[in-house]
Coordinates of C-alpha atoms in Angstrom, one line a residue:
M29 CA -153.6 -13.0 -87.7
I30 CA -156.7 -14.3 -86.0
K31 CA -156.2 -15.5 -82.4
F32 CA -158.8 -17.8 -80.8
K33 CA -159.6 -17.3 -77.2
I34 CA -162.3 -20.0 -76.8
H35 CA -160.0 -22.0 -74.4
I36 CA -159.8 -19.0 -72.1
K37 CA -163.6 -18.6 -71.8
M38 CA -163.9 -22.4 -71.3
A39 CA -161.4 -22.3 -68.5
E40 CA -163.2 -19.4 -66.8
K41 CA -166.4 -21.5 -66.8
R42 CA -164.6 -24.7 -66.1
L43 CA -166.0 -26.5 -69.1
S44 CA -164.4 -29.4 -70.8
Q45 CA -164.0 -29.8 -74.6
K46 CA -166.4 -32.7 -74.5
T47 CA -169.1 -30.7 -72.7
V48 CA -168.8 -27.8 -75.2
S49 CA -168.6 -30.0 -78.3
Q50 CA -171.8 -31.8 -77.2
Y51 CA -173.6 -28.5 -76.6
V52 CA -172.4 -26.9 -79.9
G53 CA -173.1 -30.1 -81.8
I54 CA -169.6 -30.6 -83.2
T55 CA -167.2 -33.6 -83.2
P56 CA -164.4 -33.7 -80.6
T57 CA -161.9 -33.2 -83.5
V58 CA -163.6 -30.0 -84.6
M59 CA -163.8 -28.8 -81.0
G60 CA -160.1 -29.5 -80.6
K61 CA -159.4 -27.3 -83.6
Y62 CA -161.4 -24.4 -82.1
Y63 CA -159.7 -24.9 -78.8
H64 CA -156.2 -24.9 -80.1
G65 CA -156.9 -22.2 -82.7
T66 CA -156.2 -24.4 -85.8
I67 CA -159.7 -24.2 -87.3
T68 CA -159.6 -23.0 -90.9
R69 CA -163.3 -22.3 -91.5
I70 CA -165.5 -20.8 -88.8
N71 CA -169.1 -21.7 -88.8
P72 CA -171.4 -18.8 -87.6
E73 CA -173.8 -21.3 -86.1
H74 CA -170.9 -22.7 -84.0
L75 CA -170.0 -19.2 -82.8
N76 CA -173.6 -18.6 -81.9
K77 CA -173.7 -21.7 -79.7
F78 CA -170.3 -20.9 -78.1
C79 CA -171.6 -17.4 -77.2
E80 CA -174.8 -18.9 -75.7
L81 CA -173.0 -21.4 -73.6
L82 CA -170.1 -19.1 -72.5
S83 CA -172.3 -16.0 -72.0
C84 CA -170.1 -13.8 -74.2
N85 CA -169.7 -12.0 -77.5
T86 CA -167.8 -13.1 -80.5
Q87 CA -165.1 -10.5 -79.6
D88 CA -164.5 -12.5 -76.5
L89 CA -163.7 -15.6 -78.6
I90 CA -161.8 -14.2 -81.5
E91 CA -159.2 -11.4 -81.7
Y92 CA -157.6 -9.8 -84.8
I93 CA -153.9 -9.1 -84.4
P94 CA -152.3 -7.3 -87.4
D95 CA -149.4 -9.0 -89.0
N96 CA -146.3 -6.7 -88.8
E97 CA -145.3 -7.5 -92.3
N98 CA -148.5 -6.2 -93.8
I99 CA -148.4 -2.8 -92.0
T100 CA -147.3 0.0 -94.3
H101 CA -145.6 3.0 -92.8
E102 CA -146.2 6.4 -94.4

């Protein structure tokens, strides 16, 4: 599972969805999907802009959490 943490970095910087969406150049609807972690296709250009604005790395915005069902035990 992929967990989005964009909302955490935005809160740390006290930035609104509107401010971030304008900087990144995306619609408020797309921004909402990033913010709530419901986006299905991640645009690398968007990630680049998020990282610029939030002064962070992609690892700070996205986290991989393994699904328990897919882990094989040997």
